[in-house]
Amino acid sequence: MKGVKFKENTMLVSQTDVTGKIIYANVDFCKTSGYSFGELVGQSHNIIRHEDMPRVIFKLLWKKLQNGKSIYAFVKNKSKDGGHYWVKAFITPIIKNGKIDRYVSYRTFIDNDSSMKSVSKLYSIFYEYEKNHTVNESFEYFLKYLEERNLSYEDLIIRITLGKQISNKVTLSIDFRSYFDDHIIFRTHIIHQVQLKSKNIKVTKSCCCRFGKWLESVKNEGYTNCSEWKNILVAHDDVHKKLQQYVDDSNKGVSELHLQGLITSTEKDRDIIFDTLEYIVDKYEE
Ligand SMILES: Cc1cc2nc3c(=O)[nH]c(=O)nc-3n(C[C@H](O)[C@H](O)[C@H](O)COP(=O)(O)O)c2cc1C
């Protein structure tokens, strides 16, 4: 689908009544949308809605406006001939005698390729999500998306405007391969000691291994707020606990099968830890 071209500094202005019916559109708005003033006035503003837009953005927009607040939003609009144009809109209520009288939107063209790319990518996530979820579920998902990245909606708008990646302010970058190796070496060492029937085998507590210390050192970083982080903490704790149990049970002379089961289980925990870390690193370094 072709994009509609319009000049830099063009301001597309429209106004609606409190129900969202267009009551005013400036010349540039009419030209860009392809509709005449007469065709626009009285119509619902969704006349220029593009089907690629996720519903969650309009839900947020109306929620803000009805609470008397203004909002910035990136919007892909559809022109009469089927073309589209991306704008950054500032939409605000006009208050008269203490009551919302109407709404007005001022739009400028997005002239930055990386902004366009990041907003398209972001919106496609929610567009896809909305194929099998309600708009309320999408709204919750949107809030969670922001929370996991430690961003407010306003931060998100700023990052898109500046053409920055939509990720946490602190990027997660660790050499987790070396922690993975640590755990393999550690486990092999414990098994070896057990086989040698060594006395007083010491299983380091999860807080005291190198990885445990690293987890403690990053606990205030934004990326640890994501829902997957606690899976890492739990699985890491389990690895150490199960190894301790392996030592204790082998001292009691339990079956080989049971001991092997414990070791297999620590391998599963280890996979959870490092697969999750890999997933989080990807997410924050997107
Ligand atoms: C002042 C104002 C300007 C708006 N501008 C646009 C716009 O440019 N494009 C758009 O799709 N929706 C815009 N909307 C939101 C629409 O009213 C509508 O909520 C949206 O198109 C989604 O359609 P729907 O509510 O029928 O699902 C605007 C709303 C207001 C109050």
Short mmCIF file of C-alpha atoms and ligand atoms in Angstrom, two decimals:
data_model
loop_
_atom_site.label_atom_id
_atom_site.label_comp_id
_atom_site.label_asym_id
_atom_site.label_seq_id
_atom_site.Cartn_x
_atom_site.Cartn_y
_atom_site.Cartn_z
CA MET A 1 0.00 0.00 0.00
CA LYS A 2 1.42 3.37 -0.94
CA GLY A 3 2.14 6.02 1.67
CA VAL A 4 0.77 9.52 1.40
CA LYS A 5 3.53 12.12 1.13
CA PHE A 6 3.19 15.46 2.80
CA LYS A 7 5.56 18.26 3.61
CA GLU A 8 7.57 18.54 6.79
CA ASN A 9 6.15 21.01 9.32
CA THR A 10 2.66 20.36 8.07
CA MET A 11 0.27 20.32 11.00
CA LEU A 12 -2.86 18.25 10.56
CA VAL A 13 -5.54 19.50 12.91
CA SER A 14 -8.94 18.10 13.69
CA GLN A 15 -11.48 18.55 16.43
CA THR A 16 -14.22 16.27 17.66
CA ASP A 17 -17.18 16.60 19.97
CA VAL A 18 -17.15 14.57 23.19
CA THR A 19 -18.41 11.48 21.35
CA GLY A 20 -15.58 11.54 18.77
CA LYS A 21 -17.56 13.04 15.85
CA ILE A 22 -15.47 15.37 13.70
CA ILE A 23 -16.49 19.02 14.07
CA TYR A 24 -13.46 20.64 12.45
CA ALA A 25 -10.58 19.72 10.14
CA ASN A 26 -7.93 22.07 8.76
CA VAL A 27 -6.94 22.24 5.08
CA ASP A 28 -3.88 20.03 5.53
CA PHE A 29 -5.91 17.39 7.35
CA CYS A 30 -8.46 17.36 4.49
CA LYS A 31 -5.76 17.23 1.81
CA THR A 32 -3.85 14.41 3.48
CA SER A 33 -6.88 12.31 4.29
CA GLY A 34 -8.29 12.84 0.81
CA TYR A 35 -11.70 13.87 2.16
CA SER A 36 -13.35 17.26 1.75
CA PHE A 37 -14.32 19.26 4.83
CA GLY A 38 -17.97 18.49 4.08
CA GLU A 39 -17.28 14.76 3.91
CA LEU A 40 -15.49 14.78 7.26
CA VAL A 41 -17.71 16.94 9.44
CA GLY A 42 -20.27 14.88 11.32
CA GLN A 43 -18.40 11.63 10.71
CA SER A 44 -16.91 9.51 13.47
CA HIS A 45 -13.15 10.04 13.62
CA ASN A 46 -12.65 6.37 12.90
CA ILE A 47 -13.36 7.25 9.26
CA ILE A 48 -9.57 7.45 8.86
CA ARG A 49 -8.77 4.49 11.12
CA HIS A 50 -6.25 2.12 9.58
CA GLU A 51 -6.94 -1.58 10.13
CA ASP A 52 -3.31 -2.20 11.18
CA MET A 53 -3.74 -0.07 14.31
CA PRO A 54 -4.04 -2.09 17.53
CA ARG A 55 -7.22 -1.26 19.43
CA VAL A 56 -5.28 -0.86 22.67
CA ILE A 57 -3.89 2.52 21.55
CA PHE A 58 -7.38 3.96 21.10
CA LYS A 59 -8.47 2.47 24.41
CA LEU A 60 -5.57 4.27 26.11
CA LEU A 61 -6.30 7.47 24.16
CA TRP A 62 -9.95 7.59 25.20
CA LYS A 63 -9.16 6.65 28.79
CA LYS A 64 -6.77 9.60 29.08
CA LEU A 65 -9.03 12.07 27.27
CA GLN A 66 -12.12 11.17 29.29
CA ASN A 67 -10.08 11.74 32.45
CA GLY A 68 -9.32 15.25 31.20
CA LYS A 69 -5.71 14.40 30.30
CA SER A 70 -3.81 14.89 27.04
CA ILE A 71 -1.88 12.19 25.27
CA TYR A 72 0.74 11.74 22.59
CA ALA A 73 0.19 8.80 20.28
CA PHE A 74 1.72 7.41 17.14
CA VAL A 75 -1.03 6.65 14.67
CA LYS A 76 -1.18 5.03 11.25
CA ASN A 77 -4.08 6.58 9.37
CA LYS A 78 -5.83 5.59 6.20
CA SER A 79 -6.62 8.06 3.43
CA LYS A 80 -9.71 7.95 1.23
CA ASP A 81 -7.81 6.34 -1.68
CA GLY A 82 -6.58 3.48 0.54
CA GLY A 83 -3.11 4.97 1.16
CA HIS A 84 -1.70 5.46 4.64
CA TYR A 85 0.31 8.00 6.61
CA TRP A 86 2.02 7.83 9.98
CA VAL A 87 1.66 10.71 12.40
CA LYS A 88 2.62 11.64 15.90
CA ALA A 89 -0.50 13.16 17.41
CA PHE A 90 -0.95 15.34 20.45
CA ILE A 91 -4.57 15.01 21.49
CA THR A 92 -6.10 17.06 24.26
CA PRO A 93 -9.46 17.91 25.77
CA ILE A 94 -10.69 21.52 25.65
CA ILE A 95 -12.30 22.41 28.95
CA LYS A 96 -15.12 24.97 29.14
CA ASN A 97 -16.80 25.95 32.40
CA GLY A 98 -15.07 23.04 34.13
CA LYS A 99 -16.42 20.47 31.64
CA ILE A 100 -14.91 18.77 28.60
CA ASP A 101 -16.28 20.69 25.63
CA ARG A 102 -14.46 18.93 22.75
CA TYR A 103 -11.18 17.31 21.79
CA VAL A 104 -8.48 18.54 19.48
CA SER A 105 -5.63 16.70 17.78
CA TYR A 106 -2.46 18.23 16.33
CA ARG A 107 -0.46 15.86 14.16
CA THR A 108 2.95 15.99 12.60
CA PHE A 109 4.46 13.60 10.14
CA ILE A 110 6.93 11.03 11.46
CA ASP A 111 10.04 11.86 9.49
CA ASN A 112 12.36 9.37 11.11
CA ASP A 113 12.78 5.88 9.65
CA SER A 114 13.86 4.26 12.89
CA SER A 115 10.86 5.73 14.74
CA MET A 116 8.59 4.35 12.07
CA LYS A 117 10.25 0.94 12.27
CA SER A 118 10.08 0.71 16.05
CA VAL A 119 6.47 1.85 16.28
CA SER A 120 5.40 -0.52 13.47
CA LYS A 121 7.14 -3.40 15.22
CA LEU A 122 5.58 -2.48 18.56
CA TYR A 123 2.08 -2.15 17.14
CA SER A 124 2.34 -5.42 15.22
CA ILE A 125 2.92 -7.24 18.55
CA PHE A 126 -0.39 -5.89 19.90
CA TYR A 127 -2.19 -6.26 16.59
CA GLU A 128 -1.29 -9.98 16.58
CA TYR A 129 -2.20 -10.33 20.26
CA GLU A 130 -5.61 -8.79 19.64
CA LYS A 131 -6.46 -11.46 17.06
CA ASN A 132 -7.35 -13.81 19.95
CA HIS A 133 -7.68 -11.46 22.92
CA THR A 134 -10.11 -8.79 24.00
CA VAL A 135 -9.11 -5.14 24.06
CA ASN A 136 -9.10 -5.23 27.88
CA GLU A 137 -6.67 -8.17 27.83
CA SER A 138 -4.56 -6.27 25.32
CA PHE A 139 -4.57 -3.26 27.63
CA GLU A 140 -3.29 -5.41 30.52
CA TYR A 141 -0.67 -6.88 28.21
CA PHE A 142 0.40 -3.39 27.13
CA LEU A 143 0.83 -2.29 30.77
CA LYS A 144 2.82 -5.44 31.49
CA TYR A 145 4.96 -4.82 28.41
CA LEU A 146 5.83 -1.34 29.72
CA GLU A 147 6.36 -2.51 33.28
CA GLU A 148 8.75 -5.25 32.19
CA ARG A 149 10.83 -2.64 30.41
CA ASN A 150 10.62 -0.25 33.31
CA LEU A 151 9.08 2.38 31.02
CA SER A 152 6.14 4.69 31.41
CA TYR A 153 3.95 5.35 28.35
CA GLU A 154 5.56 8.80 28.14
CA ASP A 155 9.05 7.21 28.17
CA LEU A 156 7.91 4.96 25.34
CA ILE A 157 6.80 7.95 23.26
CA ILE A 158 10.13 9.69 23.87
CA ARG A 159 12.12 6.60 22.91
CA ILE A 160 10.15 6.13 19.70
CA THR A 161 10.47 9.84 18.86
CA LEU A 162 14.23 9.67 19.30
CA GLY A 163 14.36 6.52 17.20
CA LYS A 164 15.72 4.52 20.14
CA GLN A 165 15.07 0.86 20.76
CA ILE A 166 12.11 0.06 22.95
CA SER A 167 13.97 -1.71 25.68
CA ASN A 168 14.78 -1.30 29.28
CA LYS A 169 16.98 1.70 30.03
CA VAL A 170 19.62 -0.68 31.35
CA THR A 171 20.56 -3.35 28.88
CA LEU A 172 21.34 -6.76 30.21
CA SER A 173 24.63 -7.96 28.99
CA ILE A 174 26.35 -10.81 30.79
CA ASP A 175 28.70 -13.58 29.99
CA PHE A 176 26.26 -16.24 31.13
CA ARG A 177 28.14 -18.96 29.27
CA SER A 178 30.78 -18.88 32.01
CA TYR A 179 28.10 -19.30 34.70
CA PHE A 180 26.70 -22.23 32.76
CA ASP A 181 30.16 -23.83 32.72
CA ASP A 182 30.53 -23.12 36.46
CA HIS A 183 27.46 -25.22 37.16
CA ILE A 184 28.59 -28.12 34.98
CA ILE A 185 31.99 -28.16 36.70
CA PHE A 186 30.41 -27.83 40.13
CA ARG A 187 27.95 -30.67 39.54
CA THR A 188 30.65 -32.95 38.07
CA HIS A 189 32.83 -32.23 41.06
CA ILE A 190 30.06 -33.14 43.53
CA ILE A 191 29.23 -36.38 41.69
CA HIS A 192 32.88 -37.29 41.62
CA GLN A 193 33.25 -36.67 45.37
CA VAL A 194 30.17 -38.80 46.08
CA GLN A 195 31.52 -41.62 43.94
CA LEU A 196 34.80 -41.42 45.85
CA LYS A 197 32.73 -41.64 49.04
CA SER A 198 34.48 -38.53 50.35
CA LYS A 199 33.50 -37.29 53.76
CA ASN A 200 32.07 -33.81 54.48
CA ILE A 201 31.23 -32.92 50.90
CA LYS A 202 30.28 -29.22 50.87
CA VAL A 203 27.57 -28.05 48.48
CA THR A 204 27.87 -24.29 48.18
CA LYS A 205 24.59 -22.46 48.93
CA SER A 206 22.91 -20.77 45.95
CA CYS A 207 23.65 -17.28 47.32
CA CYS A 208 27.37 -18.03 47.54
CA CYS A 209 28.30 -19.37 44.12
CA ARG A 210 29.60 -16.94 41.50
CA PHE A 211 26.25 -16.89 39.67
CA GLY A 212 24.34 -16.42 42.95
CA LYS A 213 26.51 -13.41 43.74
CA TRP A 214 25.88 -11.98 40.30
CA LEU A 215 22.09 -12.46 40.76
CA GLU A 216 22.31 -10.58 44.06
CA SER A 217 24.35 -7.77 42.50
CA VAL A 218 21.76 -7.07 39.76
CA LYS A 219 18.63 -7.38 41.90
CA ASN A 220 17.80 -3.67 41.51
CA GLU A 221 18.15 -3.61 37.73
CA GLY A 222 14.97 -3.02 35.75
CA TYR A 223 15.15 -6.29 33.83
CA THR A 224 14.75 -8.28 37.06
CA ASN A 225 11.15 -6.96 37.26
CA CYS A 226 10.10 -9.14 34.36
CA SER A 227 7.89 -12.08 35.18
CA GLU A 228 10.48 -14.63 34.00
CA TRP A 229 13.17 -13.48 36.43
CA LYS A 230 11.74 -15.30 39.44
CA ASN A 231 11.88 -18.58 37.45
CA ILE A 232 15.64 -18.11 37.30
CA LEU A 233 15.92 -17.50 41.05
CA VAL A 234 13.75 -20.50 41.91
CA ALA A 235 15.52 -22.84 39.48
CA HIS A 236 18.95 -21.73 40.67
CA ASP A 237 18.01 -22.31 44.30
CA ASP A 238 16.67 -25.74 43.35
CA VAL A 239 19.91 -26.74 41.62
CA HIS A 240 21.84 -26.18 44.84
CA LYS A 241 19.19 -27.75 47.08
CA LYS A 242 18.93 -30.85 44.90
CA LEU A 243 22.69 -31.29 44.84
CA GLN A 244 22.72 -31.07 48.63
CA GLN A 245 19.96 -33.66 48.72
CA TYR A 246 22.00 -35.83 46.34
CA VAL A 247 24.90 -35.75 48.81
CA ASP A 248 22.65 -36.41 51.83
CA ASP A 249 20.73 -39.22 50.13
CA SER A 250 23.88 -40.90 48.88
CA ASN A 251 25.16 -40.92 52.47
CA LYS A 252 21.94 -42.73 53.42
CA GLY A 253 22.64 -45.31 50.72
CA VAL A 254 19.50 -44.73 48.62
CA SER A 255 19.14 -46.32 45.17
CA GLU A 256 21.23 -45.27 42.19
CA LEU A 257 18.01 -44.64 40.28
CA HIS A 258 16.86 -42.09 42.85
CA LEU A 259 20.25 -40.36 42.81
CA GLN A 260 20.26 -40.28 39.04
CA GLY A 261 16.77 -38.74 39.15
CA LEU A 262 18.07 -35.90 41.31
CA ILE A 263 20.91 -35.18 38.91
CA THR A 264 18.57 -35.21 35.90
CA SER A 265 16.32 -32.81 37.74
CA THR A 266 19.19 -30.36 38.34
CA GLU A 267 19.94 -30.49 34.62
CA LYS A 268 16.36 -29.45 33.89
CA ASP A 269 16.66 -26.57 36.37
CA ARG A 270 19.91 -25.50 34.78
CA ASP A 271 18.25 -25.46 31.35
CA ILE A 272 15.42 -23.32 32.73
CA ILE A 273 17.97 -20.85 34.11
CA PHE A 274 20.01 -20.45 31.00
CA ASP A 275 17.20 -20.67 28.46
CA THR A 276 15.35 -17.97 30.40
CA LEU A 277 18.45 -15.80 30.63
CA GLU A 278 18.98 -16.14 26.91
CA TYR A 279 15.36 -15.14 26.31
CA ILE A 280 15.68 -12.09 28.57
CA VAL A 281 18.97 -10.99 27.03
CA ASP A 282 17.37 -11.18 23.57
CA LYS A 283 14.41 -9.19 24.78
CA TYR A 284 16.48 -6.41 26.30
CA GLU A 285 18.99 -6.19 23.52
CA GLU A 286 16.38 -6.22 20.78
C1 LIG B 1 -9.47 14.57 18.71
C2 LIG B 1 -9.39 13.14 18.27
C3 LIG B 1 -8.61 12.80 17.19
C4 LIG B 1 -8.53 11.48 16.76
N1 LIG B 1 -7.73 11.20 15.69
C5 LIG B 1 -7.70 9.94 15.20
C6 LIG B 1 -6.94 9.63 14.07
O1 LIG B 1 -6.21 10.45 13.52
N2 LIG B 1 -6.98 8.35 13.61
C7 LIG B 1 -7.73 7.38 14.19
O2 LIG B 1 -7.72 6.23 13.71
N3 LIG B 1 -8.44 7.65 15.31
C8 LIG B 1 -8.45 8.88 15.82
N4 LIG B 1 -9.19 9.16 16.94
C9 LIG B 1 -9.82 8.03 17.66
C10 LIG B 1 -11.15 7.66 17.04
O3 LIG B 1 -12.16 8.43 17.65
C11 LIG B 1 -11.46 6.16 17.24
O4 LIG B 1 -11.47 5.85 18.62
C12 LIG B 1 -10.46 5.23 16.55
O5 LIG B 1 -10.37 5.54 15.19
C13 LIG B 1 -10.83 3.77 16.69
O6 LIG B 1 -12.07 3.52 16.19
P1 LIG B 1 -13.17 2.80 17.07
O7 LIG B 1 -13.22 3.55 18.37
O8 LIG B 1 -14.41 2.85 16.27
O9 LIG B 1 -12.63 1.40 17.25
C14 LIG B 1 -9.27 10.48 17.41
C15 LIG B 1 -10.07 10.82 18.51
C16 LIG B 1 -10.12 12.12 18.95
C17 LIG B 1 -10.95 12.47 20.13
#
